[in-house]
PDB file of C-alpha atoms in Angstrom:
ATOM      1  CA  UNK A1079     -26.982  -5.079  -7.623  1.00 64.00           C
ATOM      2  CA  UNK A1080     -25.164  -8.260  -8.221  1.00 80.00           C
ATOM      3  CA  UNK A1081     -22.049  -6.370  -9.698  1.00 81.00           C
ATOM      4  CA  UNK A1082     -21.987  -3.532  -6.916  1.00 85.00           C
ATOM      5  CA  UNK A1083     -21.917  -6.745  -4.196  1.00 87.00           C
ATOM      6  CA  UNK A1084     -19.378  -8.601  -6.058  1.00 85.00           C
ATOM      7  CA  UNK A1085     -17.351  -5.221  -6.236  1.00 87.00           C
ATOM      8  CA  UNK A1086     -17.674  -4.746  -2.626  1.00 88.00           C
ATOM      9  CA  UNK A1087     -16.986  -7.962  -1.271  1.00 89.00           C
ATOM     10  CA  UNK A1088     -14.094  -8.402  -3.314  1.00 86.00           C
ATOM     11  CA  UNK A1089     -12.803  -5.058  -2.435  1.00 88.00           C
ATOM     12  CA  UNK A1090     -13.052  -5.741   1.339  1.00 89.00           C
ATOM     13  CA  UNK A1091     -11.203  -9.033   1.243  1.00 84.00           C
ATOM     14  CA  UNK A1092      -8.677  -7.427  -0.877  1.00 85.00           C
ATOM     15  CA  UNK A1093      -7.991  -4.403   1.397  1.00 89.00           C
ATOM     16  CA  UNK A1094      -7.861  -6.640   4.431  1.00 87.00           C
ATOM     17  CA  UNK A1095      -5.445  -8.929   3.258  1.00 82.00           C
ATOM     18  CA  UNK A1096      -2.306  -8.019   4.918  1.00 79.00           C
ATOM     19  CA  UNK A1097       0.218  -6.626   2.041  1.00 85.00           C
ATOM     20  CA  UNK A1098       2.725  -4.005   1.939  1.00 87.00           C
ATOM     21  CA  UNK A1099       0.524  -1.159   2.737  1.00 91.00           C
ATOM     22  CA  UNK A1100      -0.568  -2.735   5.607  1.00 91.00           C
ATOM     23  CA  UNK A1101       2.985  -2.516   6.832  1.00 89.00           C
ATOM     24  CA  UNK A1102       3.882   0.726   6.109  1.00 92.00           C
ATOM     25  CA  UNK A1103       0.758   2.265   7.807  1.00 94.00           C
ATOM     26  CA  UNK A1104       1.663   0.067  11.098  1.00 92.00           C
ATOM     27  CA  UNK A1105       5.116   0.831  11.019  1.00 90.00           C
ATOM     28  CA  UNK A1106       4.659   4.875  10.787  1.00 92.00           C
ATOM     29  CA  UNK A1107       1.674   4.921  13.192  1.00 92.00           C
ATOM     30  CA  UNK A1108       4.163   3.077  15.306  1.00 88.00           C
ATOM     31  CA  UNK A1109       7.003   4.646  15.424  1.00 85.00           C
ATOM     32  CA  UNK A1110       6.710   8.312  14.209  1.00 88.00           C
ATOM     33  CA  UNK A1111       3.107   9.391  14.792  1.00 89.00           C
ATOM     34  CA  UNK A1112      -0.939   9.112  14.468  1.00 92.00           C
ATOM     35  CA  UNK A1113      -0.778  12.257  12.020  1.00 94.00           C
ATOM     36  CA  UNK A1114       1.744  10.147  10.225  1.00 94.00           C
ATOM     37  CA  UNK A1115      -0.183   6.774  10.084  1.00 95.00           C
ATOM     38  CA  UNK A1116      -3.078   8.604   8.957  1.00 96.00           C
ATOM     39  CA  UNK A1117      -0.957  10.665   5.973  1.00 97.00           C
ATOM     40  CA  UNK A1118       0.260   7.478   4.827  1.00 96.00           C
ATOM     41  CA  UNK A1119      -3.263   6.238   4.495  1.00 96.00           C
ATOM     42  CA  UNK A1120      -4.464   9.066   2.353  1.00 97.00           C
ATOM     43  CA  UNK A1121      -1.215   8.459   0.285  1.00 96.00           C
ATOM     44  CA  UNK A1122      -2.338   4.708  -0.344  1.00 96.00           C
ATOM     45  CA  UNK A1123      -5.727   5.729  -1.133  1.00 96.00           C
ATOM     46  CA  UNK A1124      -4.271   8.317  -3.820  1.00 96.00           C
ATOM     47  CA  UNK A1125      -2.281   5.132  -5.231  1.00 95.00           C
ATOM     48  CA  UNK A1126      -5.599   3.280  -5.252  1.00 95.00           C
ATOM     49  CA  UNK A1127      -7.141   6.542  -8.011  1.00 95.00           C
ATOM     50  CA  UNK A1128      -4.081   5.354 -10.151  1.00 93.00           C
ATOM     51  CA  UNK A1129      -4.739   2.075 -10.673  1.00 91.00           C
ATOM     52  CA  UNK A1130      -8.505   3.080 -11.041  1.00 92.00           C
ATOM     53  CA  UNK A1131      -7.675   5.673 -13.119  1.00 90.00           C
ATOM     54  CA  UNK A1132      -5.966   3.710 -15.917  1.00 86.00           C
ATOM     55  CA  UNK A1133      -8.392   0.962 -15.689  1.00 84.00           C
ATOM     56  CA  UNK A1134     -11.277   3.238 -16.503  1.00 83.00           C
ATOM     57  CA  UNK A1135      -9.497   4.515 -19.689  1.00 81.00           C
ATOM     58  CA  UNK A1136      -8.420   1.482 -21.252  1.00 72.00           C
ATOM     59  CA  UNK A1137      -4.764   1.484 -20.370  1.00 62.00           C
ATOM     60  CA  UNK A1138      -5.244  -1.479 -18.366  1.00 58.00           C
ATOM     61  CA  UNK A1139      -6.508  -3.556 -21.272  1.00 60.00           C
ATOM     62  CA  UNK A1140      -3.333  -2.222 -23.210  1.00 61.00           C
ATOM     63  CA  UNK A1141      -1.459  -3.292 -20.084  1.00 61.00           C
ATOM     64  CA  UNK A1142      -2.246  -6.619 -19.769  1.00 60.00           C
ATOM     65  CA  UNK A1143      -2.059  -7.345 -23.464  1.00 65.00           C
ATOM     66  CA  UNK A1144       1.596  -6.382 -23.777  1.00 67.00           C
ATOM     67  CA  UNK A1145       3.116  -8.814 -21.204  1.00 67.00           C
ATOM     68  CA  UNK A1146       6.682  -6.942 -21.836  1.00 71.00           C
ATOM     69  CA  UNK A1147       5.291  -3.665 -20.186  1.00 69.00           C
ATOM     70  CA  UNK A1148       3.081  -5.463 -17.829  1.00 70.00           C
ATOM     71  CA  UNK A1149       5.541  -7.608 -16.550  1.00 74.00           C
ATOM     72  CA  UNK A1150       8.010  -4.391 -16.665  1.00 74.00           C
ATOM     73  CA  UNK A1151       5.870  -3.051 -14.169  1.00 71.00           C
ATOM     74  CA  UNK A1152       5.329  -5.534 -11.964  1.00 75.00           C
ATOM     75  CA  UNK A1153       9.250  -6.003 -11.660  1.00 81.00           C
ATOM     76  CA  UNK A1154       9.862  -2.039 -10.760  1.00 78.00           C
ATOM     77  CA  UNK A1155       6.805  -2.270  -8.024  1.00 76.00           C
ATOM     78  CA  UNK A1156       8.683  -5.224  -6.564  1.00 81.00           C
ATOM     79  CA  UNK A1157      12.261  -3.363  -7.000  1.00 84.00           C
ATOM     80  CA  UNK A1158      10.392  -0.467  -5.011  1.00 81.00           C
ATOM     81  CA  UNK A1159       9.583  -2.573  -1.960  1.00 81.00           C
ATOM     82  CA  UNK A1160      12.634  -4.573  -1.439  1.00 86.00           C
ATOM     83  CA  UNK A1161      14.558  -0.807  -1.723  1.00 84.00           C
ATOM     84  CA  UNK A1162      12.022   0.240   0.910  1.00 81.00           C
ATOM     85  CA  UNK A1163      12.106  -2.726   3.036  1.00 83.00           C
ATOM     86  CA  UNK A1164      15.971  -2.565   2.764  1.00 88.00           C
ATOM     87  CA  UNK A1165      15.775   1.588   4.201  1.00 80.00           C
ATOM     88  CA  UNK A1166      14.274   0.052   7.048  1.00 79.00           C
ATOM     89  CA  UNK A1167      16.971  -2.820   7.332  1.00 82.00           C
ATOM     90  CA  UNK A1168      19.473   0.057   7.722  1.00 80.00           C
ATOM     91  CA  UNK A1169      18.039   2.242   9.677  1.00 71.00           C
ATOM     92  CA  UNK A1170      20.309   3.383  12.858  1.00 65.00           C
ATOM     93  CA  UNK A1171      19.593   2.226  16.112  1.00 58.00           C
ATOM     94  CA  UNK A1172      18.028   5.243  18.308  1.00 51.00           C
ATOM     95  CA  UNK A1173      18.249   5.424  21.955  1.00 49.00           C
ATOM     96  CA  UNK A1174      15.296   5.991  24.134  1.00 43.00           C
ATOM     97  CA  UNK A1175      14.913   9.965  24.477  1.00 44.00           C
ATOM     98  CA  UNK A1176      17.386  10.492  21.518  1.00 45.00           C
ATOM     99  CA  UNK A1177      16.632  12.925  18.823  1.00 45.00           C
ATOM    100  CA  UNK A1178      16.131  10.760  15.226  1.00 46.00           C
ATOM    101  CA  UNK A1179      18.981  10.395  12.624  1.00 46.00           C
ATOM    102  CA  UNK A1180      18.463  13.092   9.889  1.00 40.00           C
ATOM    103  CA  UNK A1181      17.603  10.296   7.607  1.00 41.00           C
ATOM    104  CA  UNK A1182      15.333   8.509   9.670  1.00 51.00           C
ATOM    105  CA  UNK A1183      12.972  11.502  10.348  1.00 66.00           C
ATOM    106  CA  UNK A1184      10.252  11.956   7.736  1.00 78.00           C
ATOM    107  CA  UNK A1185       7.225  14.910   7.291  1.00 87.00           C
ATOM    108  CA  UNK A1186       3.710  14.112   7.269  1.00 89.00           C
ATOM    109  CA  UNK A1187       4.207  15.036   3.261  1.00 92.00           C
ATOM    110  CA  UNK A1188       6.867  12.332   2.924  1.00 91.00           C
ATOM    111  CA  UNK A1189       4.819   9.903   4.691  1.00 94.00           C
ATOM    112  CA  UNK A1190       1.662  11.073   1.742  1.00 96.00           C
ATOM    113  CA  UNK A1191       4.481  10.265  -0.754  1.00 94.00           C
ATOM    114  CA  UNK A1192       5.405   7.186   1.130  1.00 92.00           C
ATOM    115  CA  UNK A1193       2.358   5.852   0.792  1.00 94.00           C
ATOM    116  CA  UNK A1194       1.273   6.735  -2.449  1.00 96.00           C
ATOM    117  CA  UNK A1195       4.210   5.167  -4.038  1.00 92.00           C
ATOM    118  CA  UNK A1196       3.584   2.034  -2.008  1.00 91.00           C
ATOM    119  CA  UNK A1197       0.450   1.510  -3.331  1.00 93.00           C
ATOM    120  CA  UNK A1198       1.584   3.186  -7.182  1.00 91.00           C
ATOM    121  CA  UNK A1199       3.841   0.713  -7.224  1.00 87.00           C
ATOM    122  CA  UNK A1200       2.829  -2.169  -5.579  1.00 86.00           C
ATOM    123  CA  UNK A1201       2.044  -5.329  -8.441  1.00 82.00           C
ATOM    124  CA  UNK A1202      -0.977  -6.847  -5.729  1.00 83.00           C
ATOM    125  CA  UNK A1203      -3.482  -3.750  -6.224  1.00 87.00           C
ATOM    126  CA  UNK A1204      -2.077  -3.434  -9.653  1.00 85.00           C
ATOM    127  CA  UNK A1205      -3.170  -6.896 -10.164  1.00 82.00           C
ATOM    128  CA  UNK A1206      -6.838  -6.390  -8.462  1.00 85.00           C
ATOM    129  CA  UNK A1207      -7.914  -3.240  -9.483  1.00 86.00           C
ATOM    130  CA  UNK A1208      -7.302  -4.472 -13.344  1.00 81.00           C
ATOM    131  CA  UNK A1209      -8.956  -8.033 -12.012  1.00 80.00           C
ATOM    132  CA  UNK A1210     -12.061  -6.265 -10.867  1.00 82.00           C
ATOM    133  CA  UNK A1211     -12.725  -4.011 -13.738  1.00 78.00           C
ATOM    134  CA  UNK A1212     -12.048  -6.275 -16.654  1.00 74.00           C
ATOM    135  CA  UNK A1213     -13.552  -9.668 -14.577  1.00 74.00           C
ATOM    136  CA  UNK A1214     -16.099  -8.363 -12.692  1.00 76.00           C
ATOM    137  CA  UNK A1215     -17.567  -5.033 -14.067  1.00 76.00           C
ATOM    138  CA  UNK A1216     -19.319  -5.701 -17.450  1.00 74.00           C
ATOM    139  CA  UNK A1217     -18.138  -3.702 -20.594  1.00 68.00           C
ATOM    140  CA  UNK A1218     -21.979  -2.524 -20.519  1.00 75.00           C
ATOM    141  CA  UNK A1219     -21.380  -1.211 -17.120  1.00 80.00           C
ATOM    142  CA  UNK A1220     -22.288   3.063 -17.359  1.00 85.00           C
ATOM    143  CA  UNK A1221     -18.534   4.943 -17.033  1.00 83.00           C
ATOM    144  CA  UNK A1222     -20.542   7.033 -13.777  1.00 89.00           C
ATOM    145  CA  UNK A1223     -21.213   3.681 -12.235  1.00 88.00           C
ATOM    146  CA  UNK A1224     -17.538   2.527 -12.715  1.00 86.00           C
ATOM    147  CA  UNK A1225     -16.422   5.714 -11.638  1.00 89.00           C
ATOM    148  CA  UNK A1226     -18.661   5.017  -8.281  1.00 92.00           C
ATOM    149  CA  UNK A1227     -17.301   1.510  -7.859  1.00 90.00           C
ATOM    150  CA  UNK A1228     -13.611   3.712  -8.341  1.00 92.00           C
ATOM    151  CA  UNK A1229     -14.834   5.355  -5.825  1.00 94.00           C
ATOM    152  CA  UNK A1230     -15.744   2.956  -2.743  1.00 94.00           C
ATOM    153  CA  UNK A1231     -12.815   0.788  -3.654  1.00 94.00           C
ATOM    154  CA  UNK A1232     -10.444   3.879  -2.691  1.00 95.00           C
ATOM    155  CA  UNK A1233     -13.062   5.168   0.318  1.00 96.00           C
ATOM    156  CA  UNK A1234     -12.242   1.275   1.439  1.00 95.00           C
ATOM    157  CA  UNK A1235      -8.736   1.611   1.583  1.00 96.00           C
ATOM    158  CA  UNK A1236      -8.646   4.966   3.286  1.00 96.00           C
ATOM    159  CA  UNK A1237     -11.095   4.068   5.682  1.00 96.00           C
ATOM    160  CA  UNK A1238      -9.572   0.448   6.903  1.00 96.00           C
ATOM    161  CA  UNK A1239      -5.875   2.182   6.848  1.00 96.00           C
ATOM    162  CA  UNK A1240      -7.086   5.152   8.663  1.00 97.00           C
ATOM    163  CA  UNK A1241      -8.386   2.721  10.968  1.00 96.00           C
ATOM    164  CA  UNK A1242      -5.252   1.116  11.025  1.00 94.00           C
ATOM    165  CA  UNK A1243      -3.421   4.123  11.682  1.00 95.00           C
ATOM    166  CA  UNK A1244      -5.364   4.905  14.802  1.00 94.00           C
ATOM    167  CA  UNK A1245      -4.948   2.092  16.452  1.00 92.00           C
ATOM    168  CA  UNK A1246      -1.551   1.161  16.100  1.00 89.00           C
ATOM    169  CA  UNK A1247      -1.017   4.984  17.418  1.00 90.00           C
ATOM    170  CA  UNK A1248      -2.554   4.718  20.180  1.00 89.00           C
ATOM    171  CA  UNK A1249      -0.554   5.627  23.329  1.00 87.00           C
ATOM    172  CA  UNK A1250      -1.059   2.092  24.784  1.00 81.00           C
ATOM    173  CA  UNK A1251      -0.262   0.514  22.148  1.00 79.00           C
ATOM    174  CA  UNK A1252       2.600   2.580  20.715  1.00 75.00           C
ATOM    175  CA  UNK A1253       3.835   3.587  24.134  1.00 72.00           C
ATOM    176  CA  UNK A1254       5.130   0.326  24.469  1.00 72.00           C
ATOM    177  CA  UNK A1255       6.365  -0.854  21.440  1.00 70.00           C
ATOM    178  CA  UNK A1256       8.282   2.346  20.827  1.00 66.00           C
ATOM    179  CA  UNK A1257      11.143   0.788  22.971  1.00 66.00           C
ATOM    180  CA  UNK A1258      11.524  -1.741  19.837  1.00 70.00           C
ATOM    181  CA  UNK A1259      11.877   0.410  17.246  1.00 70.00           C
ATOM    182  CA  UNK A1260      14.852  -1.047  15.612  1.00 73.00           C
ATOM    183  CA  UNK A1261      13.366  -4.446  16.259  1.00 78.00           C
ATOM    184  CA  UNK A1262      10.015  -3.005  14.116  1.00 76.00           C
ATOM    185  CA  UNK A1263      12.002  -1.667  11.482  1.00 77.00           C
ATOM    186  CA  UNK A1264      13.855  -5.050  11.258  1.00 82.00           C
ATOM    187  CA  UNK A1265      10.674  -6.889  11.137  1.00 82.00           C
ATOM    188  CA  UNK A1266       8.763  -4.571   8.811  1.00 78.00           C
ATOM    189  CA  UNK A1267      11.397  -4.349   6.479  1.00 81.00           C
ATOM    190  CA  UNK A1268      11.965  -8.343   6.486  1.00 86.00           C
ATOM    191  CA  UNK A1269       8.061  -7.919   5.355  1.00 82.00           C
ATOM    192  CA  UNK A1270       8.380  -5.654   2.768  1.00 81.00           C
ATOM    193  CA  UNK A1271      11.628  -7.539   1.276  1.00 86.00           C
ATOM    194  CA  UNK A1272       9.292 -10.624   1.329  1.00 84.00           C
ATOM    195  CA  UNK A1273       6.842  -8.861  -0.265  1.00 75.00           C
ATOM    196  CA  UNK A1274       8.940  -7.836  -3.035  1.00 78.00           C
ATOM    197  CA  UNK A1275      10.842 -10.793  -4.022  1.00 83.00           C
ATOM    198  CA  UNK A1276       7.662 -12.968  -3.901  1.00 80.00           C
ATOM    199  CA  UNK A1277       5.734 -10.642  -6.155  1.00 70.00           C
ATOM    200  CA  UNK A1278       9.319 -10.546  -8.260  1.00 75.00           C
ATOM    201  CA  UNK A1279       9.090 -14.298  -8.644  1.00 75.00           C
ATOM    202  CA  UNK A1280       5.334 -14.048  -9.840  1.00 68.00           C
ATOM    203  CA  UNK A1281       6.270 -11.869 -12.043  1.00 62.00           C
ATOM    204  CA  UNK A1282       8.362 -13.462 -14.356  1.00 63.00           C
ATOM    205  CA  UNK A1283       6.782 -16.498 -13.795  1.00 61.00           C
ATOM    206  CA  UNK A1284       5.060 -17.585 -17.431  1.00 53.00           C
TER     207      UNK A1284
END
């Protein structure tokens, strides 16, 4: 009972924290749509089964031993963020009631992959997921039970960016923040830049 509390308290702080997924959810809720918002939640939350995934077959002990790969990692999930954040840097200015740039527009499939590769890549869940399960969860701990705690920690990120995704597309709040969409797109890409150098710096730090 002890673990399963630990697990979930940990996970909630975690998911709240605002990060990079945070920010992408917000931003596509935003500006393209609810259906979006919510596609890019499911996408995080089939980044999350990655990182549980390789946690519950060992890879992330492998991982974290070999600090050339780990490190390796972190540096491409940072790379991947400051490339995103930097799409959103350059994205055209759109006037109100004009049709989006070609390159600006985005299915609800891209926003799944959007998402998933936010989270795939990002070094912060990276960083917890392997935290929880070799910290937290005892080596004793039955593989169905560590599959369960898999389990809520990815219901817990769909579920708080779903919630996410709602709100921010809601037509009174969207409605008038959609005049500012190159402003948003400055601003969330600033974020995600952030993001990425910072975790960068971490991760060549000894």
């Amino acid at each position: 009972m002890t673990e399963l509390l630990l697990v979930i308290t940990i996970t909630i702080l975690a998911v709240l924290s605002p990060g990079a997924d945070f920010a992408l959810v917000t931003r596509n809720s935003l500006l393209l749509s609810r259906r979006h918002g919510v596609f890019t939640a499911l996408g995080i939350g089939l980044g999350v089964m990655v990182h549980i995934g390789y946690s519950l077959l060992g890879v992330g002990v492998l991982l974290q031993q070999s600090l050339l790969w780990f490190t390796g990692l972190k540096i491409a999930g940072a790379l991947y963020l400051i490339y995103l954040g930097i799409k959103l840097l350059r994205s055209p200015e759109q006037r109100p009631g004009e049709e989006p740039a070609e390159g600006a527009r985005m299915s609800t499939w891209g926003a799944l992959r959007s998402g998933f590769l936010t989270n795939a890549l990002n070094p912060k869940t990276m960083i917890f997921v392997l935290s929880l399960f070799m910290q937290v969860i005892q080596p004793g701990t039955a593989l169905p039970v560590q599959i369960g705690y898999g389990a809520i920690i990815v219901l817990a990120h769909v579920l708080w960016f779903v919630l996410v995704a709602l709100f921010f597309s809601a037509p009174a709040i969207a409605g008038r923040l959609l005049a500012y969409k190159r402003r948003i797109d400055q601003l969330f890409g600033a974020v995600l830049v952030g993001f990425g150098l910072l975790l960068s710096v971490l991760s060549v730090r000894p």
